[in-house]
mmCIF file of N, CA and C in Angstrom:
data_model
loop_
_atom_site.group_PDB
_atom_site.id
_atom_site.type_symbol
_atom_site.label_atom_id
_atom_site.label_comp_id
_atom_site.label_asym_id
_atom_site.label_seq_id
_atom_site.Cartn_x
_atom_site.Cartn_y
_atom_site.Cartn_z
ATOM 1 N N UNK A 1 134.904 -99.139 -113.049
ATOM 2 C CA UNK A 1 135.175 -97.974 -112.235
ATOM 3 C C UNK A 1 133.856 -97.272 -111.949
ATOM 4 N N UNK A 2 133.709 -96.823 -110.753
ATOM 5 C CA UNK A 2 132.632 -96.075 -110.112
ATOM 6 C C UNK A 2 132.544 -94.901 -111.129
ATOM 7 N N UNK A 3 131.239 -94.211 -110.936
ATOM 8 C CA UNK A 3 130.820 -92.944 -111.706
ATOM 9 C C UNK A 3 131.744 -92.024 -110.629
ATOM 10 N N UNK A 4 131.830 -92.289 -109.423
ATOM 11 C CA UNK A 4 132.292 -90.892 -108.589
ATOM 12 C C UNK A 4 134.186 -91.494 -108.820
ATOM 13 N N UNK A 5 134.769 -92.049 -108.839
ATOM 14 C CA UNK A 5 135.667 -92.323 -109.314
ATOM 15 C C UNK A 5 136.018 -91.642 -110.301
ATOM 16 N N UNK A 6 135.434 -92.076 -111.666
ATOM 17 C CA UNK A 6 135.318 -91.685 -112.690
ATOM 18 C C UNK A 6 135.329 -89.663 -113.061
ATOM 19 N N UNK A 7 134.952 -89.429 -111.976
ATOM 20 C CA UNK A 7 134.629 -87.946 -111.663
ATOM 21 C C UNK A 7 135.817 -87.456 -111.187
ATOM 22 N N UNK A 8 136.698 -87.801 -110.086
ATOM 23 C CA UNK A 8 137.395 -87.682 -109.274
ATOM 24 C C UNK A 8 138.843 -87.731 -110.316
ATOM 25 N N UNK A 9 138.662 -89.146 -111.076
ATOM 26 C CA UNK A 9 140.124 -88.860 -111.986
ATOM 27 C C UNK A 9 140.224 -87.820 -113.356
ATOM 28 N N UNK A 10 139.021 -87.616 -113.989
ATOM 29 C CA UNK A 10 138.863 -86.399 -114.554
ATOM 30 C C UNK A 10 139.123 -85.200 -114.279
ATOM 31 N N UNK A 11 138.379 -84.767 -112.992
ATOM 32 C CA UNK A 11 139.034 -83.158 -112.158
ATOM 33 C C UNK A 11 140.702 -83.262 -112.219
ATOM 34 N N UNK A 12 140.856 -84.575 -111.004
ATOM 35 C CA UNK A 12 142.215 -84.378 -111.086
ATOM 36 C C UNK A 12 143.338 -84.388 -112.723
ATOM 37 N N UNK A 13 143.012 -84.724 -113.590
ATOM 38 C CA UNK A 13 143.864 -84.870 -114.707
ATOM 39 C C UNK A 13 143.948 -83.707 -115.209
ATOM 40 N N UNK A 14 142.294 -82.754 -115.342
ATOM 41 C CA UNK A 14 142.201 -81.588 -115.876
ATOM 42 C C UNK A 14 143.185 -80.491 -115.075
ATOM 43 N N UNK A 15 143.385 -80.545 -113.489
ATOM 44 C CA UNK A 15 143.951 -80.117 -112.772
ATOM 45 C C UNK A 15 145.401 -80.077 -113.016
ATOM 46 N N UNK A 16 145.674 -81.423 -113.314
ATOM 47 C CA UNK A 16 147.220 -81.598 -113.639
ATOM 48 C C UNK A 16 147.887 -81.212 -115.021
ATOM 49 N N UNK A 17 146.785 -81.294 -115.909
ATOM 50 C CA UNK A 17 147.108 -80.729 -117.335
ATOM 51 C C UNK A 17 147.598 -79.427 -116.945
ATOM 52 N N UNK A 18 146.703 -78.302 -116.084
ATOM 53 C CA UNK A 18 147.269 -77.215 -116.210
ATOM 54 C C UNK A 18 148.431 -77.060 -114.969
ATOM 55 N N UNK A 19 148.762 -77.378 -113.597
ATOM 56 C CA UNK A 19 149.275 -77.101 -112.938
ATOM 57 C C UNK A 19 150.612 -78.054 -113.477
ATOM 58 N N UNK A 20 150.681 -78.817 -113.288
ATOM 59 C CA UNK A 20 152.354 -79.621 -113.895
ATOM 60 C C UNK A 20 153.367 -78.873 -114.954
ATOM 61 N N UNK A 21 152.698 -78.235 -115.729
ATOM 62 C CA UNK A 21 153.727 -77.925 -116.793
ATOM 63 C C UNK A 21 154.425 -76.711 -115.543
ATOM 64 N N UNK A 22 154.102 -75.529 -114.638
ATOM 65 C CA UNK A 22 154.715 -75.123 -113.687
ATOM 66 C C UNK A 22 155.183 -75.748 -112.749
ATOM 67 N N UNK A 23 154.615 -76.833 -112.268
ATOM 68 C CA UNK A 23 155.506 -77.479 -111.319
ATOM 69 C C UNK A 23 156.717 -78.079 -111.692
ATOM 70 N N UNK A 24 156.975 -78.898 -113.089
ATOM 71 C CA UNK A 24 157.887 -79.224 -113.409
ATOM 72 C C UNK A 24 159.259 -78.503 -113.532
ATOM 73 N N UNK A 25 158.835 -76.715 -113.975
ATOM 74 C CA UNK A 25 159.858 -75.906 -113.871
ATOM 75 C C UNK A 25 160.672 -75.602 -112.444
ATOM 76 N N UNK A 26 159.764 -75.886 -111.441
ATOM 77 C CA UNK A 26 160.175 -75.235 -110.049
ATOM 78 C C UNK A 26 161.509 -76.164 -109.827
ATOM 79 N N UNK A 27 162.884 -76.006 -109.970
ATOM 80 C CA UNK A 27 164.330 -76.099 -109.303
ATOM 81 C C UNK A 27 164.052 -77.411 -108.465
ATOM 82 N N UNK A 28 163.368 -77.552 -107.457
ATOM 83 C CA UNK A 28 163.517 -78.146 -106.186
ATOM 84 C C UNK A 28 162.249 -79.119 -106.179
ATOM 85 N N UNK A 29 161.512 -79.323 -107.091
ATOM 86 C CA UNK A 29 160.173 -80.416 -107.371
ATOM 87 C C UNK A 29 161.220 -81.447 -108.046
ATOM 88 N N UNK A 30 160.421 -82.240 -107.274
ATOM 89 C CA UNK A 30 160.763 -83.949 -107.527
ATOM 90 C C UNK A 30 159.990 -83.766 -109.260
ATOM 91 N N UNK A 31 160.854 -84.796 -109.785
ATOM 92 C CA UNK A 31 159.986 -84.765 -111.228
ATOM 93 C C UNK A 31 160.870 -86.758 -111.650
ATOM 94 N N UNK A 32 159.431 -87.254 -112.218
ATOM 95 C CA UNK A 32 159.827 -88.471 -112.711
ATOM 96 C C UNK A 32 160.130 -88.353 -114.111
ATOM 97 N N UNK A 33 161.166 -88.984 -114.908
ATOM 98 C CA UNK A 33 160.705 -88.510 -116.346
ATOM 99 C C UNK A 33 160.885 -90.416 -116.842
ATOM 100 N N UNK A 34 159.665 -89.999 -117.635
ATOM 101 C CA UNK A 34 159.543 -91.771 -118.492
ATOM 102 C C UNK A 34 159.394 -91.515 -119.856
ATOM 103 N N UNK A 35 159.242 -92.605 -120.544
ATOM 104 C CA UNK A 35 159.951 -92.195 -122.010
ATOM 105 C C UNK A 35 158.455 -92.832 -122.300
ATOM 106 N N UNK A 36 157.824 -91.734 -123.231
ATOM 107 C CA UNK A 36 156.364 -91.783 -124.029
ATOM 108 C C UNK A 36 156.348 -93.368 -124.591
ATOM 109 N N UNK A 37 155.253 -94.032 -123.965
ATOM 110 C CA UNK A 37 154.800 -95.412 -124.516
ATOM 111 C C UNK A 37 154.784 -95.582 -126.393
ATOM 112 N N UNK A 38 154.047 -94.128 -127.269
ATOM 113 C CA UNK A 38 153.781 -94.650 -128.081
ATOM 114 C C UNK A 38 154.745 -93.216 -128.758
ATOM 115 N N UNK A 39 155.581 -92.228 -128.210
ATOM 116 C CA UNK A 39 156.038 -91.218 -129.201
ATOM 117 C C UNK A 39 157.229 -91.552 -128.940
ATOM 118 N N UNK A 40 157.719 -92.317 -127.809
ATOM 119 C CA UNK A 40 159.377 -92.594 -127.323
ATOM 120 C C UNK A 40 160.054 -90.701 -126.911
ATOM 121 N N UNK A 41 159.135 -89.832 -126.457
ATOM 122 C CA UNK A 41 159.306 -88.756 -126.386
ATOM 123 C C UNK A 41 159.409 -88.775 -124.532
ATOM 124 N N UNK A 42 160.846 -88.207 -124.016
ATOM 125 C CA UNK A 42 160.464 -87.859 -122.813
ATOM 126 C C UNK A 42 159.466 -87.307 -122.125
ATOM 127 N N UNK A 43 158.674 -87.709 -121.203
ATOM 128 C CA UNK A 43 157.613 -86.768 -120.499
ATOM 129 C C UNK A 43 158.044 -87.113 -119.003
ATOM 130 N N UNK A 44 157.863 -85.511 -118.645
ATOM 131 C CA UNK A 44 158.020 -85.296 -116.965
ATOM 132 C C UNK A 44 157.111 -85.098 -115.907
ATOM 133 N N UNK A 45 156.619 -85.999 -114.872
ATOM 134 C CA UNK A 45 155.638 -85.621 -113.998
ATOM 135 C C UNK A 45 156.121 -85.486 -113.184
ATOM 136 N N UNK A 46 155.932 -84.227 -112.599
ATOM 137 C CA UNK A 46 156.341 -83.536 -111.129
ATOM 138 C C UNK A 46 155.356 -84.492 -110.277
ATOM 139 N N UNK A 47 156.395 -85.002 -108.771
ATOM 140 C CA UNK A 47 155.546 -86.318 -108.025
ATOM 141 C C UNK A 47 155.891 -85.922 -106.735
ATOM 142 N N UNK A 48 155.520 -86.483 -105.682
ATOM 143 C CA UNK A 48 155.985 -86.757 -104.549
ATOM 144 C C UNK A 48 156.437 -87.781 -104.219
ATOM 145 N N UNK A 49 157.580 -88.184 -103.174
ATOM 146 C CA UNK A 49 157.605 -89.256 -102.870
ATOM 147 C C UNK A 49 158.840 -89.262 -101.843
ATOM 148 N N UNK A 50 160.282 -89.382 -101.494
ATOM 149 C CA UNK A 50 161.193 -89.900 -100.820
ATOM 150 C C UNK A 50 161.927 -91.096 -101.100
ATOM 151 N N UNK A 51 163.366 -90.768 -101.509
ATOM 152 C CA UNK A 51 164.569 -91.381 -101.055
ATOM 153 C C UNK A 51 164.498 -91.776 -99.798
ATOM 154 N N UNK A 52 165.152 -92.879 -100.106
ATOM 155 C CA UNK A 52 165.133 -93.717 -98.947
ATOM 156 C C UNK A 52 166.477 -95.003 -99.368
ATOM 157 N N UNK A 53 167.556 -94.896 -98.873
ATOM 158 C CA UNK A 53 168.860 -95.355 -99.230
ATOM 159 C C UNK A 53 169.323 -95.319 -100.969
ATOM 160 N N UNK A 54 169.072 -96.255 -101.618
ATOM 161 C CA UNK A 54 169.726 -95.739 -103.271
ATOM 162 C C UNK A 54 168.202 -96.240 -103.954
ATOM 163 N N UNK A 55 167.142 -95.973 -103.175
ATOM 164 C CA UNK A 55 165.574 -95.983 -104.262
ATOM 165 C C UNK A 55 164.611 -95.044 -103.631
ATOM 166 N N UNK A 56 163.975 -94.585 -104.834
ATOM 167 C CA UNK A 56 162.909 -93.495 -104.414
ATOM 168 C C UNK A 56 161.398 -94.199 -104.446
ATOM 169 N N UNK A 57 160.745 -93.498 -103.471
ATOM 170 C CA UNK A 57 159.605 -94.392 -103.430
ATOM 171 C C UNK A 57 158.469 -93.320 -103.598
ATOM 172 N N UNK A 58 157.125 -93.517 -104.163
ATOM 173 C CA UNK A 58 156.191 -92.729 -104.668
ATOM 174 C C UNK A 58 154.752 -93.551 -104.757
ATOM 175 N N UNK A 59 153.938 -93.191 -104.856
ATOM 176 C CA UNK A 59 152.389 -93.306 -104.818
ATOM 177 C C UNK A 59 151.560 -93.208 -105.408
ATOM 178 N N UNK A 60 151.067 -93.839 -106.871
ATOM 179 C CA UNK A 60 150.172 -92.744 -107.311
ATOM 180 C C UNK A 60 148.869 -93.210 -107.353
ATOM 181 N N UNK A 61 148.201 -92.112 -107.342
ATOM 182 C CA UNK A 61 147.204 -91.934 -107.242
ATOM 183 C C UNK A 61 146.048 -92.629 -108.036
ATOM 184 N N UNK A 62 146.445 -92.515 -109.144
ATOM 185 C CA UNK A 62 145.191 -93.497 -110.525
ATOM 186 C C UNK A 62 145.759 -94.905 -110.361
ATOM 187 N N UNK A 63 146.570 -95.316 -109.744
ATOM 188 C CA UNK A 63 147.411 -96.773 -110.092
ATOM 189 C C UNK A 63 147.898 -97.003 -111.830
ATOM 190 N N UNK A 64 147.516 -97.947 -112.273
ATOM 191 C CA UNK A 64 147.723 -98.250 -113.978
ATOM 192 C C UNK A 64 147.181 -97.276 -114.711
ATOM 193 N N UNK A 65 146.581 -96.193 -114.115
ATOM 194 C CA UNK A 65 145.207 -95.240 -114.800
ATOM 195 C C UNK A 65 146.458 -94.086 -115.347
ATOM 196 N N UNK A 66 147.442 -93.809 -114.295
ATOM 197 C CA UNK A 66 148.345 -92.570 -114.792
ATOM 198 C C UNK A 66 149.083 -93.363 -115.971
ATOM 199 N N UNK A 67 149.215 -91.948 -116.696
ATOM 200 C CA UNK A 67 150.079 -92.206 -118.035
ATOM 201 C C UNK A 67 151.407 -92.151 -117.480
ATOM 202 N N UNK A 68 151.880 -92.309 -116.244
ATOM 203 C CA UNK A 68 153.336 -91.886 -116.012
ATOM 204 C C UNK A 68 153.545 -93.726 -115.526
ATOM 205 N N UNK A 69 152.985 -94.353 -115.167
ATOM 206 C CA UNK A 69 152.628 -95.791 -114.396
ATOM 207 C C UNK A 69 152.493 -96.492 -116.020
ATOM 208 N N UNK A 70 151.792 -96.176 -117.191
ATOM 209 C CA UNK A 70 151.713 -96.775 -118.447
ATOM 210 C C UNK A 70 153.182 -96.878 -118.775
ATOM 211 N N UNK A 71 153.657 -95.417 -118.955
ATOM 212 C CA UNK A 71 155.280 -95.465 -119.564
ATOM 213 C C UNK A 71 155.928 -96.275 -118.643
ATOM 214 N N UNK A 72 155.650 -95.992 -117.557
ATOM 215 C CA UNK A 72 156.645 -97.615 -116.756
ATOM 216 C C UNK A 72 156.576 -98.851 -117.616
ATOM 217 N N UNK A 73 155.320 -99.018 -117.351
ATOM 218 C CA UNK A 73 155.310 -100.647 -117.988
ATOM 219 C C UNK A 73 155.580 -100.868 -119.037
ATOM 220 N N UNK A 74 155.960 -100.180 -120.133
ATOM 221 C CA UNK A 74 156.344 -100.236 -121.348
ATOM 222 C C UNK A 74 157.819 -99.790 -121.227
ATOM 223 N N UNK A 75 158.128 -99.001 -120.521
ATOM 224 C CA UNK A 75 159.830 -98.896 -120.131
ATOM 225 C C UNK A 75 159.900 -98.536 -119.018
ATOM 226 N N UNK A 76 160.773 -99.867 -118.076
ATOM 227 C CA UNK A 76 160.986 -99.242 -116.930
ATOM 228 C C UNK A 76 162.246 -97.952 -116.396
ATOM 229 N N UNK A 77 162.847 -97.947 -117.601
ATOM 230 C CA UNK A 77 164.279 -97.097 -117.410
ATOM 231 C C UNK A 77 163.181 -95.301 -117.139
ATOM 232 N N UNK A 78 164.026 -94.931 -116.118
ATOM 233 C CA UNK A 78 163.190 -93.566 -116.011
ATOM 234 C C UNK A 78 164.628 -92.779 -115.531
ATOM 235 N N UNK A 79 164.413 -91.324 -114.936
ATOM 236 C CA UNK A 79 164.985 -90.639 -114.532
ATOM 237 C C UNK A 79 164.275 -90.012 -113.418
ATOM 238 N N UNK A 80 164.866 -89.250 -112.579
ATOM 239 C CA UNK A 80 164.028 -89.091 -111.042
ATOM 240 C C UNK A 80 165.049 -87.762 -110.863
ATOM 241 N N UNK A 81 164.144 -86.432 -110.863
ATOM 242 C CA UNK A 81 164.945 -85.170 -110.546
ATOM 243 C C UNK A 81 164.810 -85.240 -108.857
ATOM 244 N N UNK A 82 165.341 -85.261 -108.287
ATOM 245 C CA UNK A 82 165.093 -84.792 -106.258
ATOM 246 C C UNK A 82 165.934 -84.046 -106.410
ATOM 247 N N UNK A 83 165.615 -82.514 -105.718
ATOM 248 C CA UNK A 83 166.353 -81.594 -105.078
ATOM 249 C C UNK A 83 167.106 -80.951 -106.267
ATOM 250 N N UNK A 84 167.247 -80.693 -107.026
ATOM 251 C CA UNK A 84 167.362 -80.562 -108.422
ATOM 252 C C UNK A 84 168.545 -81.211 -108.865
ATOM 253 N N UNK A 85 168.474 -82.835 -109.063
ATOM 254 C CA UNK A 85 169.896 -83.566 -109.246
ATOM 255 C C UNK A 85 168.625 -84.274 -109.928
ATOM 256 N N UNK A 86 169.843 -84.786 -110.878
ATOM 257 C CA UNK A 86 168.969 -85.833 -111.733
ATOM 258 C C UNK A 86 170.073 -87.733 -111.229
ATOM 259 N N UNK A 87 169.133 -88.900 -111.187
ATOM 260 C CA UNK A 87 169.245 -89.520 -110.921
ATOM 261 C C UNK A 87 168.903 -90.565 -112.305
ATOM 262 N N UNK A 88 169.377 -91.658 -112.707
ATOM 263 C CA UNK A 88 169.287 -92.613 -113.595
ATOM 264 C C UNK A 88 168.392 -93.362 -112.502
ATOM 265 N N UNK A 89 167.693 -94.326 -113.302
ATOM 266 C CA UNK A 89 166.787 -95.215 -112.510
ATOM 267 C C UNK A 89 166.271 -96.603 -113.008
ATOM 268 N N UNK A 90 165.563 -97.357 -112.655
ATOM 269 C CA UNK A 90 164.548 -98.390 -112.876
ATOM 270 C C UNK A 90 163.527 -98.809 -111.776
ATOM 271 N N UNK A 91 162.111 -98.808 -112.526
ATOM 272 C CA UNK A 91 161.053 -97.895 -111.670
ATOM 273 C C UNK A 91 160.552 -99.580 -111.700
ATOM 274 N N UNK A 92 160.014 -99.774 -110.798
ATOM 275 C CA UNK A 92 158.707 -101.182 -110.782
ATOM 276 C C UNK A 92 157.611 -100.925 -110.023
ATOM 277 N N UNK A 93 156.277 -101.085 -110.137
ATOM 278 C CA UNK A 93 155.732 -100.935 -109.534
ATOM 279 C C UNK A 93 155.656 -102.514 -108.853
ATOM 280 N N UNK A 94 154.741 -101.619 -107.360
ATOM 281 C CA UNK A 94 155.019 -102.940 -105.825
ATOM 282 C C UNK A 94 153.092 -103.096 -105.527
ATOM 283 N N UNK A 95 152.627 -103.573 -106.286
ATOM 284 C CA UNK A 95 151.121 -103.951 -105.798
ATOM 285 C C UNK A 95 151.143 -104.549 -104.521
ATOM 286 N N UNK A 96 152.073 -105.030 -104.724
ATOM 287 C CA UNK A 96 151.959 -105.892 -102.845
ATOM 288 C C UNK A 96 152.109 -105.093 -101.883
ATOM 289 N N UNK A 97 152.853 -103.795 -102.216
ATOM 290 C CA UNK A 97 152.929 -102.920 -101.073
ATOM 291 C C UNK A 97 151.998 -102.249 -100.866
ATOM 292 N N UNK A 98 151.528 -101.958 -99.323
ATOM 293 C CA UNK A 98 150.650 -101.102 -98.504
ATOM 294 C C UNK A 98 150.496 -99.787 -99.232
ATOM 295 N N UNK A 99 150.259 -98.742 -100.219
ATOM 296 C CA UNK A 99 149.795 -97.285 -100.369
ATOM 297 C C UNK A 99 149.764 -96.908 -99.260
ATOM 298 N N UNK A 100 148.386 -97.203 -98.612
ATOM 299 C CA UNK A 100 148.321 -95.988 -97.794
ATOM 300 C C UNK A 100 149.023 -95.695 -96.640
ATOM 301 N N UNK A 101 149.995 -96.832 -95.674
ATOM 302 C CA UNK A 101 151.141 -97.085 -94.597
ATOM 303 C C UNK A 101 152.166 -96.499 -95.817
ATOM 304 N N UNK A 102 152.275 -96.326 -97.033
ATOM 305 C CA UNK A 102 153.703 -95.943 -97.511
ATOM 306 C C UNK A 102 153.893 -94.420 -98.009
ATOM 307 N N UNK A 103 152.496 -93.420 -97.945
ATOM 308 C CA UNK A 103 152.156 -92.487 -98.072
ATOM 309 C C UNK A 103 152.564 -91.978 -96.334
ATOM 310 N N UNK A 104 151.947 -92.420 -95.431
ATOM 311 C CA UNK A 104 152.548 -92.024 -93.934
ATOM 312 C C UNK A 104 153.933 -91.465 -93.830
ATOM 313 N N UNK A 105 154.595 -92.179 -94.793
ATOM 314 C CA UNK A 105 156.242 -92.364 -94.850
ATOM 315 C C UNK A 105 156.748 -91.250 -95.768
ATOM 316 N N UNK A 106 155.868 -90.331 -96.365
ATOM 317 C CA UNK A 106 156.493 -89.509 -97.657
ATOM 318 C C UNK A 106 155.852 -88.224 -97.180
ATOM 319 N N UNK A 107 156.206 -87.573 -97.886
ATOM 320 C CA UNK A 107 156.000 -85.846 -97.258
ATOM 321 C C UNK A 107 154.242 -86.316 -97.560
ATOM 322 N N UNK A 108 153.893 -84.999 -96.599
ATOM 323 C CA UNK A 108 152.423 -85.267 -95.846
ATOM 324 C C UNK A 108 151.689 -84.335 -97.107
ATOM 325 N N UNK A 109 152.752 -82.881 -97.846
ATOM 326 C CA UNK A 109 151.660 -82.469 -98.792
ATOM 327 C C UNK A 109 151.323 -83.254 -99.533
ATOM 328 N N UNK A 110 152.290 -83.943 -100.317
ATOM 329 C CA UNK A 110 151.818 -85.099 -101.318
ATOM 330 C C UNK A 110 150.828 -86.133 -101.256
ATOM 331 N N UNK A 111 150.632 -86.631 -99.499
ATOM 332 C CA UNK A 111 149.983 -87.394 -99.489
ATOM 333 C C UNK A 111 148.548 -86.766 -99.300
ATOM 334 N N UNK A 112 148.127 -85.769 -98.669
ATOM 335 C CA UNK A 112 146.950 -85.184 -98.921
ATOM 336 C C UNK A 112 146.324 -85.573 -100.426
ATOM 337 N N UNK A 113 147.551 -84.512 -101.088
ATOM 338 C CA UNK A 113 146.816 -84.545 -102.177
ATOM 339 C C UNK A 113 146.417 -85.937 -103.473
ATOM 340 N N UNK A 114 147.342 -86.853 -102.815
ATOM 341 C CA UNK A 114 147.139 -88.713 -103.270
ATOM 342 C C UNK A 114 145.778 -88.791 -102.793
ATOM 343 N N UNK A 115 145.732 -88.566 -101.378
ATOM 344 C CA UNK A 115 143.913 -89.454 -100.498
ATOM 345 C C UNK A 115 143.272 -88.438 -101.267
ATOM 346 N N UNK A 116 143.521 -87.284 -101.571
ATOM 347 C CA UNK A 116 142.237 -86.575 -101.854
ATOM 348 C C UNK A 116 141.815 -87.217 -103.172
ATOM 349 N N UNK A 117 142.159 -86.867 -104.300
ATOM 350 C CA UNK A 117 142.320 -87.728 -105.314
ATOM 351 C C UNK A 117 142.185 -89.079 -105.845
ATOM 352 N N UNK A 118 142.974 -89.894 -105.101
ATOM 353 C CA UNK A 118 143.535 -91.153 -105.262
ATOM 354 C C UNK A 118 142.108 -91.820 -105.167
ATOM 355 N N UNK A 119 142.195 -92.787 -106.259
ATOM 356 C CA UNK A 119 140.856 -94.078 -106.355
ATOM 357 C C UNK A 119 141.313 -95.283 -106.534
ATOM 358 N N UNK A 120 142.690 -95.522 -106.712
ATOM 359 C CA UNK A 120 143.313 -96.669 -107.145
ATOM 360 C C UNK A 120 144.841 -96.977 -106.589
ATOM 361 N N UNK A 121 145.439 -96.471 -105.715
ATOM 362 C CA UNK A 121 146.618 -96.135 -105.363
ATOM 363 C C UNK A 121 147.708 -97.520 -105.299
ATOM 364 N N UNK A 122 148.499 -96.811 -105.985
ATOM 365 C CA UNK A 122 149.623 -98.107 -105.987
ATOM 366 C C UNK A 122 150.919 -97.486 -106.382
ATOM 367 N N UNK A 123 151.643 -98.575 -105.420
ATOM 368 C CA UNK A 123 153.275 -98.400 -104.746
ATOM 369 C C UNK A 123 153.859 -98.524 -105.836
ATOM 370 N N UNK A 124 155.019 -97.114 -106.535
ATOM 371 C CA UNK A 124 156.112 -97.126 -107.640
ATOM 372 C C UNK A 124 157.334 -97.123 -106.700
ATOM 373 N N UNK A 125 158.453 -98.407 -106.941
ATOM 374 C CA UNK A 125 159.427 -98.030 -106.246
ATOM 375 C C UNK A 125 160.760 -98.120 -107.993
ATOM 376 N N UNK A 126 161.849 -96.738 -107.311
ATOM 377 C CA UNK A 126 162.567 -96.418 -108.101
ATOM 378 C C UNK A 126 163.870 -96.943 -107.714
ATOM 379 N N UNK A 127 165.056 -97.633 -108.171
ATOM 380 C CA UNK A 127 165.797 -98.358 -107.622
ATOM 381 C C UNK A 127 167.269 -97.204 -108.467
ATOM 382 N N UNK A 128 167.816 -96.127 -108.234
ATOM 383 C CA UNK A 128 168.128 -95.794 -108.390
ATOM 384 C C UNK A 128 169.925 -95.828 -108.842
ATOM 385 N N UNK A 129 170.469 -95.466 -110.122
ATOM 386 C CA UNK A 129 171.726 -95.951 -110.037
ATOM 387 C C UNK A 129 173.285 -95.160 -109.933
ATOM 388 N N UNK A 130 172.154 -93.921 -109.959
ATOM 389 C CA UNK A 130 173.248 -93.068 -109.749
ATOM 390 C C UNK A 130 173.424 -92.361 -108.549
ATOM 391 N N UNK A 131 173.568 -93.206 -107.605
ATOM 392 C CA UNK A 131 174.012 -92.662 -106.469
ATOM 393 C C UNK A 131 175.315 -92.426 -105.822
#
């Protein structure tokens, strides 16, 4: 990983340490929740992304680098708050898919703040079961 990379996912994490624990409270924020790789403890990251028939689709920004993309791969069973409904799920990530054509497709604040950020970006799709 680049030094300016390297720079870029630091700000942003320090950023998210403090702003997420409020975003997660806000009613109407999308929030992913995955089950802690090594405490088996729920954790919730407030995300962006869009429904789109019975799966939600999302972006992130570090790729394998976010701890929310780790708890995937160690369990894909997640939960997905939209609109303040909670949804059962199973999350995979899609390397083959386009990021940045699939960011076009999802609300535009989120995606700002993915390009601004983002050094590694890769496609989480959520296949949702409680619809």
């Amino acid at each position: 990983m680049s030094r300016l990379a390297d720079v870029r996912f630091r700000a942003a994490t320090a950023f998210q340490r403090r702003i997420n624990p409020l975003l997660r409270r806000l009613p109407l924020q999308t929030v992913i929740e995955t089950k802690g790789r090594v405490s088996g403890l729920p954790r919730q990251t407030p995300v962006g992304g869009r429904r789109v028939g019975d799966a939600f689709w999302l972006v992130s920004e570090f790729g394998e680098r976010s701890q929310y993309v780790r708890n995937i791969q160690a369990d894909p069973r997640v939960r997905v708050r939209i609109r303040g409904r909670w949804y059962a799920g199973t999350a995979r990530l899609v390397p083959d898919d386009d990021p940045v054509a699939r960011l076009r497709r999802l609300p535009r604040f989120n995606g700002l703040g993915v390009r601004a950020f983002g050094t590694n970006l890769l496609t989480v799709r959520v296949d949702l079961a409680d619809v």
